[in-house]
Amino acid sequence: MTAAAAPRARFRPPAVPQVDVGGFWGGRVDAVASRTADILYQRCVEAGMLDQIDPERPSPGVRIPFHIRDESAASTVTTQMFWDSDLGKTIETAAYCLYRRANPELEAKIDAVIDMYARLQQPDGYLSSWYQRIQPGQRWTNLRDCHELYCAGHLIEGAVAYYQATGKSRLLDIMARYADHIGAVFGPEDGKRKGYCGHEEVELALVKLARATGQQKYLDLAKYFIDQRGQQPHYFDGEAQARGADPRHFHFKTYEYNQSHKPVREQDKVVGHAVRAMYLYSGMADIATEYGDDGLRAALDRLWADLNGKRLYVTGGLGPSLANEGFTADYDLPNETAYAETCAAVGLVFWSSRMLGMGPNARFADAMELALYNGSISGLSLDGSLFFYENPLESRGKHNRWKWHRCPCCPPNVGRMVAAIGSYMYGVADDAIAVHLYGDNTARLEVAGRQVRLTQESRYPWEGAVAIAVDVDRPTRFTLHLRIPGWCRKAALSVNGKAVDLASVTADGYAAIAREWAKGDRVRLDLDMPVERVRAHPEVRQDVGRIALMRGPLVYCLEGADNPISLNRVRVPEQAPFESRFEPELLGGVVTLSAKAEADGTADWTDTLYRREPTKAEAMPIKAVPYFAWDNREPGEMLVWLRGA
Amino acid sequence: MTAAAAPRARFRPPAVPQVDVGGFWGGRVDAVASRTADILYQRCVEAGMLDQIDPERPSPGVRIPFHIRDESAASTVTTQMFWDSDLGKTIETAAYCLYRRANPELEAKIDAVIDMYARLQQPDGYLSSWYQRIQPGQRWTNLRDCHELYCAGHLIEGAVAYYQATGKSRLLDIMARYADHIGAVFGPEDGKRKGYCGHEEVELALVKLARATGQQKYLDLAKYFIDQRGQQPHYFDGEAQARGADPRHFHFKTYEYNQSHKPVREQDKVVGHAVRAMYLYSGMADIATEYGDDGLRAALDRLWADLNGKRLYVTGGLGPSLANEGFTADYDLPNETAYAETCAAVGLVFWSSRMLGMGPNARFADAMELALYNGSISGLSLDGSLFFYENPLESRGKHNRWKWHRCPCCPPNVGRMVAAIGSYMYGVADDAIAVHLYGDNTARLEVAGRQVRLTQESRYPWEGAVAIAVDVDRPTRFTLHLRIPGWCRKAALSVNGKAVDLASVTADGYAAIAREWAKGDRVRLDLDMPVERVRAHPEVRQDVGRIALMRGPLVYCLEGADNPISLNRVRVPEQAPFESRFEPELLGGVVTLSAKAEADGTADWTDTLYRREPTKAEAMPIKAVPYFAWDNREPGEMLVWLRGA
């Protein structure tokens, strides 16, 4: 294998149970473990999902109407087709939560669901509640639209997580058998189908399965799906023709929608459905990591530059348009109508974390942190019970959290991401550990066959001081890579009280400390965390002349609850100093930012709508709260991009 | 009759043939006469309208699908129901144009259409191509949705116009007979229906019919429709029940949609479908004028204040929302997504011109002029061949003029308004003439039984100098009311070379010159016309921190064709002087506004999307063109509200 000729450090994430999380993320995980996980299961039951997967019950038939997006083409999609994926993500979330907090009732329910899948699985390994119970006889006839492999992927992810958290391998065995069946149906060999899923997901799931089982074949299958995507003759054309359909009657007009418009190695623009794009790039990053595949890496770097240079919200949200749930044009980042689906920001966390598999690089960790602290967890209420599908950056007060969605992809997606936060904090290679995220936690990692325990103490993201205690059974040589966040202009590092010259040890935004570590070693990192004004590229017409407030990794916003005024009347003078203050009683405890700003006055406007005289400014104290925490109080206006000087 | 006890001056518009228009409006009328009028007829034919109205042809049935707006309620509307109105407006436009410019071919075609209507009319006078030919037996069963009286109204307007322009009374006779039938069906008397149309229009049409025929009964019927509107028990409730329908299943949920939510005299907010609202208020203003009805006037004043104080675009456009083609919330005036239907601005011209019936008042004339020069004629291409339905105040270049619309209400509406411009220029009372609009024209008016000829010479709206020559057969005493536009800060008036002290003769924005006028009298008015920066009320969040440019009655915009830059990058410093220059070769000859502005620079931004350093400004010369003339060149960006200092 070519890749083996040029081995390199591959950083893999720890399994969730390897990291005990406290502090900021501990609170978020507890909300998921104590509320969200049960809610997810309950909502799945209420939707009727168990009626669909349990082979003992009569088939419920189609309960949710097929989508009608285009009257000229009979539509073929109902969200009911995705139910296996919703259950997969629910199982995955539950798994991480069971590790966090015993919940025998929920565990029993998940075991019962797994039992249904065990009984549903066909002798050949095939497993799809939709195609077995609702549309029998049509399996593998519409990979473009019907999420068949996507559902498999989410069940695989759920299986790996459930195994890691509980040690129970039943679902893992089921899904390995199904993966084997998929490998027998799809592949480069003669007689196998040359297809891949319209909604990417199975690729990254197969990587997880390979890592959990040690089976290379799953990696190879993932790589096949990735490399086959967008090849000519186009699989989705032939598949449509085989169904007797005209491929041109694709609802979304262009194969950019599912990133199959050209082979992935030739792609350089992030296009189409945002979640699909993120899942594809995540799988590509995994494969680039595992195979040391520089060609794939080059494509990923181009795509990364495109997203981060032209198509990403300041919150780490992405995909501005409802129409395709995805990308539009360069610099098109409307705030009030931002789609910015929770799942897409979660997907960016997936992608960026996997880019870190190829080595520590703050470029990727910065984006991961941005999406984590802002555009993804904004999708989950502080108590873990309510959800956002869209994450706009401006609201007139009518955008409020929902109990559930018709297409319930986001709730379990943000749930599993939050509950798995520990696995994003570190990367582990043969002789190195990378610390990507800071905050209270204890990690039990294995480097060069040795157990290493790292204990972080930090009030991050509210404060920038981080203390890391290293605990090893006996002195062990490895490199500790410590991220110096891109948002930090001034950092100080010491090991056992001795200052380290950051400039000399830092590469790609990580300080590398290579030494023989001994029990009791102490690392201290101080990250300066002032309030910063952020500006958007002037081609972003919605943000021009405006500023966003950030402190550390957090993006802030104004809410009507704190600022009883039309928020677009507010103007923040360039020199107005901001005061940051931790408010323990507010929104579960957050640092707020306050300043003496101005507002366009209305007192002298009487009844006229337009006039020639300039508007008079009046003093207006403002208080900003973290964006992720918005709409957790009474409904009201919200604004991220504030008018600047 | 009470109103007769308190007679007052009633200003009525002259008929179109009484005013020969040159200059700016002459060019616009010529475009309509030479292109639009023929196009309107041709498009009506192409749509199949003649197949529907000609009783000699087989009924074409439903050609345009019924709208499906709400799946829960069977919908009852197709635009085909409105075809009589489209033909009525087409006849009206043609009538004004035939006066302007002989067109025997078009006249013969219109005569043939009138002949079809003559043959279609039932012995009882009823006339509706939809209900006679497509849905026989269902007449008067759904006034709420089906535009039955609305169609009658537009045919009446067409009939009056055709009679005034050609002297042919055939259609007028037909429509008078139909109006008599309507009067026999609807009214306060026992046994008559207590209804009114869901889409107002017949009210103002009946006023025109009354004025053209001298028949008070048509005024009374118009007044009945107006006063009956919104009374309880609600007619539309009972009508729906009679059809076996649930009144609550109204597509638009609220009777605010058609302004029947409460009796009109109690209304104080402009709500619902914008065109309907304007037509209703137009009819109310006519009735208030004709009956000296102060109660109606008080309601109109409240509605006027609401529109002009909270819900009107700076262009005179109105109705921001596509959803109800109408009004939303106070100060909600989005620019890029503005619906601002051409018909609605035309409707505002109708309403404001009728408010002037109660006496000269610049408040109303200013709004009429604003809508005329900006938000209405923006809907017609300079050559008279292409149309806008929506008139946004910002475009990324994808909003371009159409050849036609599925619901073709706007093309003939702007056509008939432009072609009738002469009738908006003046108001004539028993002993007074009001000059509402300036520009080259000659008017033949009658005051106190005497012929008065006024000849205006002016390059208005490009220059503010106006010369008016008075020509009377013998010396005649009347008051000449000359409008001093609200946009003008400095005006000078002279009569026969002698300065008039404006302050002492001006009331409600009109200078009143009461004297015995003699042949050869000359009035000279000089209106200072600098470039003005206009600001919106700070509660209009889309415009905050921005300015609009106006010069005289014209609103300006930037277009990509003149300004090759993302227009939101442009910033106009508060002190930047503007130079205005007439460019005879540009857009048919317009005054452009130029200034040295600034733009947010992108040169030092490299590949990043967000940064902390402020953006550097770079010099950027800008050139603005009149808003009405936009999108008459290559497609590109357009922006009205420019970033200010």
CSV table of C-alpha atoms in Angstrom, one decimal, chain B residues 8-261:
chain,number,residue,atom,x,y,z
B,8,ARG,CA,-67.9,73.1,-0.3
B,9,ALA,CA,-65.5,73.3,-3.1
B,10,ARG,CA,-65.1,69.9,-4.8
B,11,PHE,CA,-62.2,69.6,-7.1
B,12,ARG,CA,-62.7,67.1,-9.9
B,13,PRO,CA,-60.0,65.9,-12.2
B,14,PRO,CA,-60.2,67.0,-15.9
B,15,ALA,CA,-60.8,64.3,-18.4
B,16,VAL,CA,-57.7,63.0,-20.0
B,17,PRO,CA,-58.3,64.6,-23.4
B,18,GLN,CA,-58.4,68.0,-21.7
B,19,VAL,CA,-54.7,68.0,-21.1
B,20,ASP,CA,-52.0,67.8,-23.8
B,21,VAL,CA,-48.8,66.6,-22.1
B,22,GLY,CA,-45.3,67.2,-23.2
B,23,GLY,CA,-41.9,67.1,-21.6
B,24,PHE,CA,-41.1,64.3,-19.2
B,25,TRP,CA,-44.5,62.8,-19.0
B,26,GLY,CA,-45.0,63.3,-22.8
B,27,GLY,CA,-42.2,60.9,-23.3
B,28,ARG,CA,-43.7,58.4,-20.9
B,29,VAL,CA,-47.2,58.7,-22.5
B,30,ASP,CA,-45.6,58.2,-25.9
B,31,ALA,CA,-44.0,55.0,-24.8
B,32,VAL,CA,-47.3,53.7,-23.6
B,33,ALA,CA,-49.1,54.9,-26.7
B,34,SER,CA,-46.6,53.6,-29.2
B,35,ARG,CA,-45.7,50.3,-27.4
B,36,THR,CA,-47.6,49.4,-24.2
B,37,ALA,CA,-51.1,49.8,-25.5
B,38,ASP,CA,-50.6,47.4,-28.4
B,39,ILE,CA,-48.7,45.0,-26.2
B,40,LEU,CA,-51.5,44.9,-23.6
B,41,TYR,CA,-54.0,44.0,-26.2
B,42,GLN,CA,-51.7,41.4,-27.8
B,43,ARG,CA,-51.0,39.7,-24.4
B,44,CYS,CA,-54.7,39.6,-23.6
B,45,VAL,CA,-55.3,37.8,-26.9
B,46,GLU,CA,-52.4,35.4,-26.3
B,47,ALA,CA,-53.7,34.6,-22.9
B,48,GLY,CA,-56.9,33.5,-24.5
B,49,MET,CA,-59.1,36.2,-23.1
B,50,LEU,CA,-61.1,36.7,-26.3
B,51,ASP,CA,-62.1,33.0,-26.3
B,52,GLN,CA,-63.6,33.6,-22.9
B,53,ILE,CA,-65.6,36.7,-23.7
B,54,ASP,CA,-66.8,36.0,-27.2
B,55,PRO,CA,-70.1,34.2,-26.9
B,56,GLU,CA,-69.8,33.0,-30.5
B,57,ARG,CA,-66.8,30.8,-29.6
B,58,PRO,CA,-67.0,27.6,-27.6
B,59,SER,CA,-66.3,28.1,-23.9
B,60,PRO,CA,-62.6,27.5,-23.3
B,61,GLY,CA,-63.2,26.3,-19.8
B,62,VAL,CA,-60.5,26.7,-17.1
B,63,ARG,CA,-57.1,27.3,-18.7
B,64,ILE,CA,-55.3,28.6,-15.6
B,65,PRO,CA,-55.2,26.3,-12.6
B,66,PHE,CA,-57.0,27.3,-9.5
B,67,HIS,CA,-54.6,28.7,-6.9
B,68,ILE,CA,-53.6,26.3,-4.1
B,69,ARG,CA,-52.6,28.4,-1.2
B,70,ASP,CA,-53.8,26.3,1.6
B,71,GLU,CA,-54.1,22.6,1.3
B,72,SER,CA,-56.7,22.4,4.0
B,73,ALA,CA,-59.3,24.5,2.0
B,74,ALA,CA,-60.3,23.9,-1.5
B,75,SER,CA,-59.3,27.0,-3.3
B,76,THR,CA,-61.7,28.9,-5.5
B,77,VAL,CA,-59.6,31.4,-7.4
B,78,THR,CA,-57.9,31.5,-10.7
B,79,THR,CA,-56.5,34.6,-12.4
B,80,GLN,CA,-58.9,33.8,-15.3
B,81,MET,CA,-61.7,35.2,-13.1
B,82,PHE,CA,-60.0,38.6,-13.4
B,83,TRP,CA,-59.8,38.7,-17.2
B,84,ASP,CA,-62.7,41.2,-17.6
B,85,SER,CA,-60.7,43.5,-15.4
B,86,ASP,CA,-57.5,43.0,-17.5
B,87,LEU,CA,-59.5,43.8,-20.7
B,88,GLY,CA,-61.2,46.8,-18.9
B,89,LYS,CA,-57.8,48.3,-18.0
B,90,THR,CA,-56.5,47.5,-21.5
B,91,ILE,CA,-59.5,49.3,-23.0
B,92,GLU,CA,-58.9,52.2,-20.7
B,93,THR,CA,-55.2,52.4,-21.6
B,94,ALA,CA,-56.0,52.2,-25.3
B,95,ALA,CA,-58.6,54.9,-24.9
B,96,TYR,CA,-56.2,57.4,-23.5
B,97,CYS,CA,-53.6,56.4,-26.1
B,98,LEU,CA,-56.1,56.8,-29.0
B,99,TYR,CA,-56.6,60.3,-27.9
B,100,ARG,CA,-52.8,60.8,-27.8
B,101,ARG,CA,-52.1,59.2,-31.1
B,102,ALA,CA,-54.5,57.8,-33.8
B,103,ASN,CA,-54.2,54.0,-34.0
B,104,PRO,CA,-57.1,52.8,-36.2
B,105,GLU,CA,-55.9,49.2,-36.0
B,106,LEU,CA,-56.0,49.1,-32.2
B,107,GLU,CA,-59.3,51.1,-32.2
B,108,ALA,CA,-60.9,48.5,-34.4
B,109,LYS,CA,-59.7,45.7,-32.2
B,110,ILE,CA,-61.1,47.4,-29.1
B,111,ASP,CA,-64.4,48.0,-30.9
B,112,ALA,CA,-64.5,44.3,-31.7
B,113,VAL,CA,-63.9,43.5,-28.0
B,114,ILE,CA,-66.7,45.9,-27.1
B,115,ASP,CA,-68.9,44.1,-29.6
B,116,MET,CA,-68.2,40.8,-27.9
B,117,TYR,CA,-69.2,42.3,-24.6
B,118,ALA,CA,-72.4,43.7,-26.2
B,119,ARG,CA,-73.3,40.3,-27.4
B,120,LEU,CA,-72.3,38.7,-24.1
B,121,GLN,CA,-74.4,40.9,-21.9
B,122,GLN,CA,-77.5,39.2,-20.6
B,123,PRO,CA,-81.0,40.7,-21.0
B,124,ASP,CA,-81.0,41.6,-17.3
B,125,GLY,CA,-77.8,43.6,-17.8
B,126,TYR,CA,-75.5,41.1,-16.1
B,127,LEU,CA,-72.1,40.8,-17.6
B,128,SER,CA,-69.2,38.6,-16.5
B,129,SER,CA,-67.3,36.4,-18.9
B,130,TRP,CA,-66.3,34.1,-16.1
B,131,TYR,CA,-69.7,33.5,-14.6
B,132,GLN,CA,-71.5,33.4,-17.9
B,133,ARG,CA,-69.1,31.3,-19.8
B,134,ILE,CA,-67.0,29.3,-17.3
B,135,GLN,CA,-69.0,28.9,-14.1
B,136,PRO,CA,-72.6,29.6,-15.1
B,137,GLY,CA,-75.2,29.5,-12.4
B,138,GLN,CA,-72.8,30.7,-9.7
B,139,ARG,CA,-73.1,34.4,-10.0
B,140,TRP,CA,-73.0,36.4,-6.7
B,141,THR,CA,-72.0,33.3,-4.7
B,142,ASN,CA,-68.5,34.4,-3.7
B,143,LEU,CA,-67.9,38.1,-3.6
B,144,ARG,CA,-65.1,37.5,-1.1
B,145,ASP,CA,-62.8,35.8,-3.5
B,146,CYS,CA,-63.9,36.0,-7.1
B,147,HIS,CA,-63.6,39.6,-8.1
B,148,GLU,CA,-67.1,39.8,-9.7
B,149,LEU,CA,-67.8,43.5,-8.9
B,150,TYR,CA,-64.1,44.3,-9.3
B,151,CYS,CA,-64.3,43.2,-12.9
B,152,ALA,CA,-67.4,45.3,-13.4
B,153,GLY,CA,-65.5,48.3,-12.0
B,154,HIS,CA,-62.6,48.0,-14.4
B,155,LEU,CA,-65.0,47.6,-17.4
B,156,ILE,CA,-66.8,50.7,-16.2
B,157,GLU,CA,-63.6,52.7,-16.0
B,158,GLY,CA,-62.7,51.4,-19.5
B,159,ALA,CA,-66.1,52.5,-20.7
B,160,VAL,CA,-65.8,56.0,-19.3
B,161,ALA,CA,-62.4,56.4,-20.7
B,162,TYR,CA,-63.3,55.1,-24.1
B,163,TYR,CA,-66.3,57.4,-24.3
B,164,GLN,CA,-64.2,60.4,-23.3
B,165,ALA,CA,-61.5,59.6,-25.8
B,166,THR,CA,-63.5,58.5,-28.8
B,167,GLY,CA,-67.0,59.8,-28.2
B,168,LYS,CA,-68.3,56.2,-28.7
B,169,SER,CA,-70.8,55.4,-26.1
B,170,ARG,CA,-71.5,51.8,-26.8
B,171,LEU,CA,-69.5,50.4,-23.9
B,172,LEU,CA,-70.6,53.1,-21.6
B,173,ASP,CA,-74.2,52.2,-22.3
B,174,ILE,CA,-73.4,48.5,-21.7
B,175,MET,CA,-71.8,49.2,-18.4
B,176,ALA,CA,-74.5,51.7,-17.3
B,177,ARG,CA,-77.0,48.9,-17.9
B,178,TYR,CA,-74.8,46.5,-15.9
B,179,ALA,CA,-74.5,49.1,-13.1
B,180,ASP,CA,-78.2,49.4,-13.1
B,181,HIS,CA,-78.4,45.7,-12.7
B,182,ILE,CA,-75.9,45.7,-9.9
B,183,GLY,CA,-78.0,48.5,-8.2
B,184,ALA,CA,-81.0,46.2,-8.5
B,185,VAL,CA,-79.2,43.4,-6.8
B,186,PHE,CA,-77.3,45.2,-4.0
B,187,GLY,CA,-78.5,47.9,-1.7
B,188,PRO,CA,-80.1,48.8,1.6
B,189,GLU,CA,-83.6,48.0,0.4
B,190,ASP,CA,-85.4,44.9,1.5
B,191,GLY,CA,-84.8,41.9,-0.7
B,192,LYS,CA,-81.5,43.2,-2.0
B,193,ARG,CA,-78.2,41.6,-1.2
B,194,LYS,CA,-76.1,43.4,1.5
B,195,GLY,CA,-72.8,42.5,-0.1
B,196,TYR,CA,-69.7,44.2,-1.5
B,197,CYS,CA,-66.7,43.1,-3.4
B,198,GLY,CA,-63.7,41.4,-1.7
B,199,HIS,CA,-61.5,43.4,-4.0
B,200,GLU,CA,-62.5,47.0,-3.9
B,201,GLU,CA,-62.7,48.8,-7.3
B,202,VAL,CA,-66.3,49.1,-8.3
B,203,GLU,CA,-66.8,52.0,-5.8
B,204,LEU,CA,-64.4,54.4,-7.5
B,205,ALA,CA,-65.6,53.2,-10.9
B,206,LEU,CA,-69.2,54.0,-10.0
B,207,VAL,CA,-68.1,57.5,-9.1
B,208,LYS,CA,-66.5,57.9,-12.5
B,209,LEU,CA,-69.7,56.6,-14.1
B,210,ALA,CA,-71.8,59.1,-12.1
B,211,ARG,CA,-69.6,62.0,-13.1
B,212,ALA,CA,-69.6,60.9,-16.8
B,213,THR,CA,-73.3,60.3,-16.9
B,214,GLY,CA,-74.5,62.8,-14.3
B,215,GLN,CA,-76.4,60.1,-12.6
B,216,GLN,CA,-76.5,60.4,-8.8
B,217,LYS,CA,-77.7,56.8,-8.4
B,218,TYR,CA,-74.2,55.5,-9.2
B,219,LEU,CA,-72.7,57.7,-6.4
B,220,ASP,CA,-75.3,56.4,-4.0
B,221,LEU,CA,-74.5,52.8,-4.9
B,222,ALA,CA,-70.8,53.5,-4.4
B,223,LYS,CA,-71.5,55.0,-1.1
B,224,TYR,CA,-73.6,52.0,-0.1
B,225,PHE,CA,-70.8,49.6,-0.9
B,226,ILE,CA,-68.4,51.6,1.2
B,227,ASP,CA,-70.6,52.0,4.2
B,228,GLN,CA,-71.7,48.4,4.1
B,229,ARG,CA,-68.2,47.1,4.2
B,230,GLY,CA,-67.3,45.3,7.5
B,231,GLN,CA,-70.8,45.6,8.9
B,232,GLN,CA,-72.1,42.8,11.1
B,233,PRO,CA,-73.4,40.2,10.5
B,234,HIS,CA,-70.5,39.9,8.2
B,235,TYR,CA,-71.6,39.4,4.6
B,236,PHE,CA,-68.6,37.1,3.8
B,237,ASP,CA,-69.5,34.8,6.7
B,238,GLY,CA,-73.0,34.4,5.5
B,239,GLU,CA,-72.0,34.0,1.9
B,240,ALA,CA,-69.5,31.3,2.8
B,241,GLN,CA,-72.1,29.4,4.9
B,242,ALA,CA,-74.6,29.7,2.0
B,243,ARG,CA,-72.0,28.0,-0.2
B,244,GLY,CA,-71.6,25.3,2.4
B,245,ALA,CA,-68.2,26.5,3.3
B,246,ASP,CA,-66.7,27.3,6.7
B,247,PRO,CA,-66.0,31.0,6.9
B,248,ARG,CA,-62.9,30.2,9.0
B,249,HIS,CA,-61.3,28.5,6.1
B,250,PHE,CA,-60.6,31.8,4.4
B,251,HIS,CA,-57.1,31.5,2.8
B,252,PHE,CA,-56.0,34.8,4.2
B,253,LYS,CA,-57.3,34.1,7.7
B,254,THR,CA,-58.3,37.6,8.5
B,255,TYR,CA,-60.8,40.0,6.9
B,256,GLU,CA,-58.1,42.6,7.3
B,257,TYR,CA,-56.9,41.2,4.0
B,258,ASN,CA,-59.8,42.8,2.2
B,259,GLN,CA,-60.3,45.7,4.7
B,260,SER,CA,-63.7,44.3,5.8
B,261,HIS,CA,-62.6,43.5,9.4
